[in-house]
CSV table of C-alpha atoms and ligand atoms in Angstrom, one decimal:
chain,number,residue,atom,x,y,z
A,7,MET,CA,4.9,24.3,25.2
A,8,ASN,CA,4.6,24.1,21.3
A,9,ALA,CA,3.4,21.3,19.9
A,10,GLY,CA,5.8,19.2,18.1
A,11,ILE,CA,5.5,17.6,14.5
A,12,LEU,CA,4.1,14.6,13.1
A,13,TYR,CA,5.8,13.5,10.1
A,14,VAL,CA,4.4,10.6,7.8
A,15,VAL,CA,7.3,8.9,6.3
A,16,ALA,CA,7.5,6.3,3.6
A,17,THR,CA,9.8,3.7,3.8
A,18,PRO,CA,10.9,0.8,1.0
A,19,ILE,CA,8.4,-1.6,0.2
A,20,GLY,CA,11.6,-4.1,-1.2
A,21,ASN,CA,14.7,-2.3,-1.8
A,22,LEU,CA,16.0,-0.4,0.9
A,23,GLY,CA,18.1,1.4,-1.6
A,24,ASP,CA,14.8,3.7,-1.9
A,25,LEU,CA,14.7,4.8,1.6
A,26,SER,CA,14.9,8.8,0.8
A,27,ALA,CA,17.5,11.0,2.4
A,28,ARG,CA,14.9,12.7,3.9
A,29,ALA,CA,13.4,9.9,5.6
A,30,LEU,CA,16.6,9.1,7.0
A,31,GLU,CA,17.2,12.5,8.3
A,32,VAL,CA,13.7,12.9,9.9
A,33,LEU,CA,14.4,8.9,11.1
A,34,ARG,CA,17.5,10.2,12.7
A,35,SER,CA,16.2,13.4,14.1
A,36,CYS,CA,12.8,12.7,15.7
A,37,ASP,CA,12.0,12.0,19.3
A,38,ILE,CA,9.9,8.7,18.9
A,39,VAL,CA,9.3,6.5,15.6
A,40,ALA,CA,5.5,5.3,15.7
A,41,CYS,CA,5.3,1.8,13.9
A,42,GLU,CA,3.2,-1.1,13.2
A,43,ASP,CA,6.0,-3.8,14.3
A,44,THR,CA,9.1,-3.0,16.2
A,45,ARG,CA,10.8,-6.1,15.0
A,46,VAL,CA,10.6,-4.8,11.4
A,47,THR,CA,11.2,-1.2,12.0
A,48,GLY,CA,13.7,-1.9,14.8
A,49,ALA,CA,15.6,-3.9,11.9
A,50,LEU,CA,15.3,-0.7,9.5
A,51,LEU,CA,16.6,1.4,11.9
A,52,ARG,CA,19.6,-0.9,12.9
A,53,LYS,CA,20.5,-1.2,9.2
A,54,PHE,CA,21.0,2.8,9.2
A,55,GLY,CA,22.5,2.8,12.6
A,56,ILE,CA,19.7,4.6,14.4
A,57,GLU,CA,18.9,4.0,18.0
A,58,LYS,CA,15.4,5.0,18.4
A,59,GLU,CA,12.2,4.9,20.9
A,60,MET,CA,9.7,3.0,19.5
A,61,PHE,CA,5.8,3.3,19.8
A,62,VAL,CA,3.6,0.5,18.7
A,63,TYR,CA,0.6,1.8,16.4
A,64,GLU,CA,-0.6,-1.1,14.5
A,65,ASN,CA,-4.1,-1.5,13.0
A,66,SER,CA,-5.8,-3.5,16.0
A,67,ARG,CA,-5.1,-0.8,18.6
A,68,GLU,CA,-5.0,2.2,16.4
A,69,ARG,CA,-8.3,3.8,17.9
A,70,ALA,CA,-6.4,3.4,21.7
A,71,ALA,CA,-3.1,4.2,20.2
A,72,ALA,CA,-3.9,7.6,18.4
A,73,PRO,CA,-5.0,9.5,21.8
A,74,ILE,CA,-1.7,8.3,23.5
A,75,LEU,CA,0.6,9.3,20.4
A,76,LEU,CA,-1.4,12.8,20.0
A,77,GLU,CA,-0.8,13.6,23.8
A,78,LYS,CA,2.8,13.1,23.3
A,79,ILE,CA,2.9,15.1,19.9
A,80,LYS,CA,1.0,17.8,22.1
A,81,SER,CA,3.8,18.0,24.4
A,82,GLY,CA,6.3,18.7,22.2
A,83,LYS,CA,7.8,15.8,21.0
A,84,THR,CA,8.6,14.9,17.1
A,85,VAL,CA,7.1,11.6,15.9
A,86,ALA,CA,7.9,9.7,12.8
A,87,LEU,CA,5.0,7.9,11.8
A,88,VAL,CA,6.3,5.0,9.6
A,89,SER,CA,4.5,1.4,8.5
A,90,ASP,CA,6.1,-1.9,7.4
A,91,ALA,CA,6.4,-0.9,4.3
A,92,GLY,CA,5.6,1.7,1.8
A,93,THR,CA,3.5,4.8,2.8
A,94,PRO,CA,1.6,5.1,6.2
A,95,CYS,CA,-2.1,5.3,5.9
A,96,ILE,CA,-2.1,3.6,2.5
A,97,SER,CA,-3.9,0.5,3.3
A,98,ASP,CA,-1.9,0.8,6.4
A,99,PRO,CA,-2.5,2.3,10.0
A,100,GLY,CA,-2.1,6.5,10.2
A,101,PHE,CA,-5.4,7.6,9.1
A,102,ARG,CA,-6.6,8.6,13.0
A,103,ILE,CA,-3.3,10.2,14.2
A,104,VAL,CA,-3.3,12.5,11.4
A,105,ARG,CA,-6.8,13.0,11.3
A,106,ALA,CA,-6.6,13.8,15.4
A,107,CYS,CA,-3.5,16.2,14.4
A,108,ARG,CA,-5.6,18.2,11.7
A,109,ALA,CA,-8.2,18.6,14.5
A,110,GLU,CA,-5.9,20.3,16.5
A,111,LYS,CA,-4.0,22.2,14.1
A,112,ILE,CA,-0.7,20.2,14.8
A,113,GLN,CA,2.0,20.5,11.7
A,114,VAL,CA,1.8,17.4,9.6
A,115,THR,CA,4.2,16.6,6.9
A,116,PRO,CA,4.4,13.7,4.5
A,117,ILE,CA,8.1,12.6,3.8
A,118,PRO,CA,7.2,11.1,0.3
A,119,GLY,CA,8.9,7.9,-0.7
A,120,PRO,CA,7.5,4.0,-2.1
A,121,CYS,CA,4.3,3.1,-2.3
A,122,ALA,CA,3.5,0.1,-4.0
A,123,PHE,CA,0.3,0.8,-6.0
A,124,ALA,CA,1.8,4.4,-7.2
A,125,SER,CA,5.1,2.3,-8.4
A,126,ALA,CA,2.7,-0.4,-10.0
A,127,LEU,CA,0.5,2.0,-11.8
A,128,SER,CA,3.5,4.1,-13.2
A,129,ALA,CA,5.0,0.9,-14.9
A,130,SER,CA,2.0,-0.5,-16.0
A,131,GLY,CA,1.4,1.1,-19.5
A,132,LEU,CA,-2.3,1.5,-18.4
A,133,PRO,CA,-4.3,5.0,-18.4
A,134,SER,CA,-3.0,6.9,-15.4
A,135,ASP,CA,-4.5,10.1,-15.8
A,136,SER,CA,-7.5,9.2,-13.6
A,137,PHE,CA,-7.5,5.9,-11.5
A,138,LEU,CA,-9.6,4.3,-8.6
A,139,PHE,CA,-7.6,2.7,-6.0
A,140,VAL,CA,-9.2,0.4,-3.9
A,141,GLY,CA,-6.7,-1.2,-1.8
A,142,PHE,CA,-7.8,-4.7,-0.6
A,143,LEU,CA,-11.4,-6.1,-1.1
A,144,PRO,CA,-12.9,-7.9,2.0
A,145,PRO,CA,-11.6,-11.5,1.5
A,146,LYS,CA,-15.2,-13.2,1.2
A,147,SER,CA,-15.7,-14.1,-2.5
A,148,ALA,CA,-19.1,-12.9,-2.7
A,149,ALA,CA,-18.1,-9.3,-1.7
A,150,ARG,CA,-15.3,-9.4,-4.1
A,151,ARG,CA,-17.6,-10.6,-7.2
A,152,ASN,CA,-20.3,-8.2,-5.9
A,153,PHE,CA,-17.5,-5.1,-6.5
A,154,PHE,CA,-16.6,-6.5,-9.9
A,155,GLY,CA,-19.6,-7.0,-11.1
A,156,SER,CA,-20.9,-3.2,-10.2
A,157,HIS,CA,-17.4,-2.2,-11.6
A,158,LYS,CA,-17.5,-3.9,-15.3
A,159,ASP,CA,-18.0,-0.6,-16.9
A,160,PHE,CA,-16.1,2.0,-14.8
A,161,PRO,CA,-14.3,4.0,-17.1
A,162,HIS,CA,-10.9,4.2,-15.5
A,163,THR,CA,-8.4,2.1,-14.4
A,164,ILE,CA,-9.0,0.2,-11.0
A,165,ILE,CA,-6.4,-0.8,-8.6
A,166,PHE,CA,-6.0,-3.2,-6.0
A,167,TYR,CA,-3.4,-4.9,-3.4
A,168,GLU,CA,-4.4,-8.7,-2.8
A,169,SER,CA,-2.5,-10.9,-0.5
A,170,PRO,CA,-0.3,-14.2,-2.3
A,171,TYR,CA,-3.1,-16.2,-0.3
A,172,ARG,CA,-5.9,-14.9,-2.3
A,173,ILE,CA,-4.3,-13.7,-5.3
A,174,GLU,CA,-5.6,-17.1,-7.0
A,175,LYS,CA,-9.2,-16.6,-6.0
A,176,PHE,CA,-8.9,-13.2,-6.9
A,177,MET,CA,-7.8,-13.9,-10.7
A,178,ALA,CA,-10.5,-16.5,-11.4
A,179,ASP,CA,-13.4,-14.4,-10.0
A,180,ALA,CA,-11.9,-11.3,-12.1
A,181,LEU,CA,-11.7,-13.6,-15.3
A,182,GLU,CA,-15.7,-14.7,-14.9
A,183,LEU,CA,-16.8,-10.9,-14.2
A,184,PHE,CA,-14.7,-8.8,-15.9
A,185,GLY,CA,-14.1,-11.6,-19.2
A,186,PRO,CA,-11.1,-13.0,-20.6
A,187,GLU,CA,-10.4,-10.2,-23.2
A,188,ARG,CA,-10.0,-7.5,-20.2
A,189,THR,CA,-6.6,-5.9,-20.3
A,190,VAL,CA,-5.1,-6.0,-17.1
A,191,CYS,CA,-1.5,-5.8,-15.3
A,192,VAL,CA,-0.2,-7.6,-12.7
A,193,ALA,CA,2.6,-6.1,-10.5
A,194,LYS,CA,4.8,-8.8,-8.5
A,195,GLU,CA,7.3,-7.8,-5.6
A,196,ILE,CA,8.1,-4.9,-6.9
A,197,SER,CA,11.7,-3.6,-6.4
A,198,LYS,CA,12.4,-7.1,-5.0
A,199,MET,CA,14.9,-9.5,-6.4
A,200,HIS,CA,11.9,-11.7,-8.2
A,201,GLU,CA,9.8,-8.4,-9.4
A,202,ARG,CA,7.5,-9.1,-12.4
A,203,PHE,CA,4.8,-7.4,-14.3
A,204,PHE,CA,2.3,-9.6,-16.1
A,205,ALA,CA,0.4,-7.5,-18.3
A,206,GLY,CA,-2.1,-8.1,-21.5
A,207,ARG,CA,-5.4,-10.1,-21.6
A,208,LEU,CA,-6.7,-11.1,-18.4
A,209,LEU,CA,-6.9,-14.8,-19.8
A,210,ASP,CA,-3.2,-14.9,-20.4
A,211,VAL,CA,-2.0,-12.6,-17.3
A,212,SER,CA,-4.3,-15.4,-15.3
A,213,ASN,CA,-2.7,-18.5,-16.8
A,214,GLU,CA,0.9,-16.6,-16.5
A,215,LEU,CA,0.6,-16.0,-12.9
A,216,MET,CA,-1.0,-19.5,-11.8
A,217,LYS,CA,2.4,-20.8,-13.9
A,218,SER,CA,4.8,-18.6,-11.7
A,219,SER,CA,4.7,-18.9,-7.9
A,220,THR,CA,2.0,-17.1,-6.5
A,221,LYS,CA,4.2,-16.3,-3.5
A,222,GLY,CA,5.0,-12.7,-2.9
A,223,GLU,CA,2.7,-9.3,-3.0
A,224,PHE,CA,0.7,-8.3,-5.7
A,225,VAL,CA,-0.9,-5.0,-7.1
A,226,VAL,CA,-3.8,-5.7,-9.7
A,227,MET,CA,-4.9,-3.2,-12.3
A,228,ILE,CA,-7.7,-3.7,-14.4
A,229,ALA,CA,-8.3,-1.4,-17.3
A,230,PRO,CA,-11.2,0.2,-18.3
A,231,ASP,CA,-13.2,-2.4,-21.4
A,232,SER,CA,-12.1,0.3,-24.4
A,233,PHE,CA,-8.2,-0.3,-23.6
A,234,HIS,CA,-6.1,-2.2,-25.3
A,235,TYR,CA,-2.1,-2.3,-25.2
A,236,SER,CA,-1.6,-1.9,-29.0
A,237,GLU,CA,-3.4,1.3,-30.4
B,2,LIG,N1,1.4,1.2,2.8
B,2,LIG,C1,1.8,0.2,1.6
B,2,LIG,C2,2.2,1.1,0.1
B,2,LIG,O1,2.4,2.2,0.2
B,2,LIG,O2,1.6,0.5,-0.8
B,2,LIG,C3,0.8,-0.8,1.2
B,2,LIG,C4,0.6,-2.0,2.5
B,2,LIG,S1,-0.4,-2.9,2.2
B,2,LIG,C5,-0.5,-3.5,4.1
B,2,LIG,C6,0.4,-4.4,1.5
B,2,LIG,C7,0.0,-4.4,0.4
B,2,LIG,O3,0.9,-3.6,-0.9
B,2,LIG,C8,0.4,-6.2,-0.3
B,2,LIG,O4,-0.5,-7.0,-0.3
B,2,LIG,C9,0.9,-5.9,-2.1
B,2,LIG,O5,-1.1,-5.8,-2.4
B,2,LIG,C10,1.1,-4.3,-2.2
B,2,LIG,N2,2.6,-4.2,-2.0
B,2,LIG,C11,3.3,-3.9,-1.1
B,2,LIG,N3,4.6,-4.0,-1.2
B,2,LIG,C12,4.7,-4.5,-2.6
B,2,LIG,C13,5.7,-5.1,-3.6
B,2,LIG,N4,6.8,-4.8,-3.5
B,2,LIG,N5,5.3,-5.6,-4.7
B,2,LIG,C14,4.0,-5.5,-5.1
B,2,LIG,N6,3.0,-5.3,-4.1
B,2,LIG,C15,3.3,-4.6,-3.1
């Protein structure tokens, strides 16, 4: 029997209109949708009138779930891997099943679409030819400060994901270690009703951010030391 295919399908990070026609086609035609949370993905599928077998593939059981999913694909099933939002494997589960498929020479096809850091960077006006995407830093302040300290002179834009619970502490540590004059851009709630971009001096952005609600999802981008918005 021929093996199936693993599709890595990007889904919206806020606005459902961002689900691509190709993503819909794959979600409609696949045998199984592998997802983090059946409630989240179930709601997405229902919105588009799709009823599909779902397989839970989430962070805490990725190690155990990957071989099971691999067997399903090897037996000929076509699987669409999604995460709760955005592109699977980008600070989301997926790495293990993709690696296992590659090891077995099984076809893996991405269905490109929303990704928070790419969207944030594209609208930031910060240097974007070359950048470092860090994702989430460890939650402890010491690890964060250590990272900031050792990347103070990094010559490219650095991109982080941060949760609403830690954004205040993140900004406070960044202010201390990168200094008030560093140029930054913080993207909040991209593609959602309360989307906002805060851009400029770290001190001003930090103050503005703290004045607004810190509820929501954030991408923080820190420019290299030499960069300023006005040439
Ligand atoms: N796989 C996703 C992607 O492709 O971007 C990222 C998933 S990660 C678990 C969630 C983090 O991504 C959030 O904490 C936030 O930092 C960022 N994020 C997701 N959606 C966002 C949005 N609409 N606006 C800003 N940041 C977002």
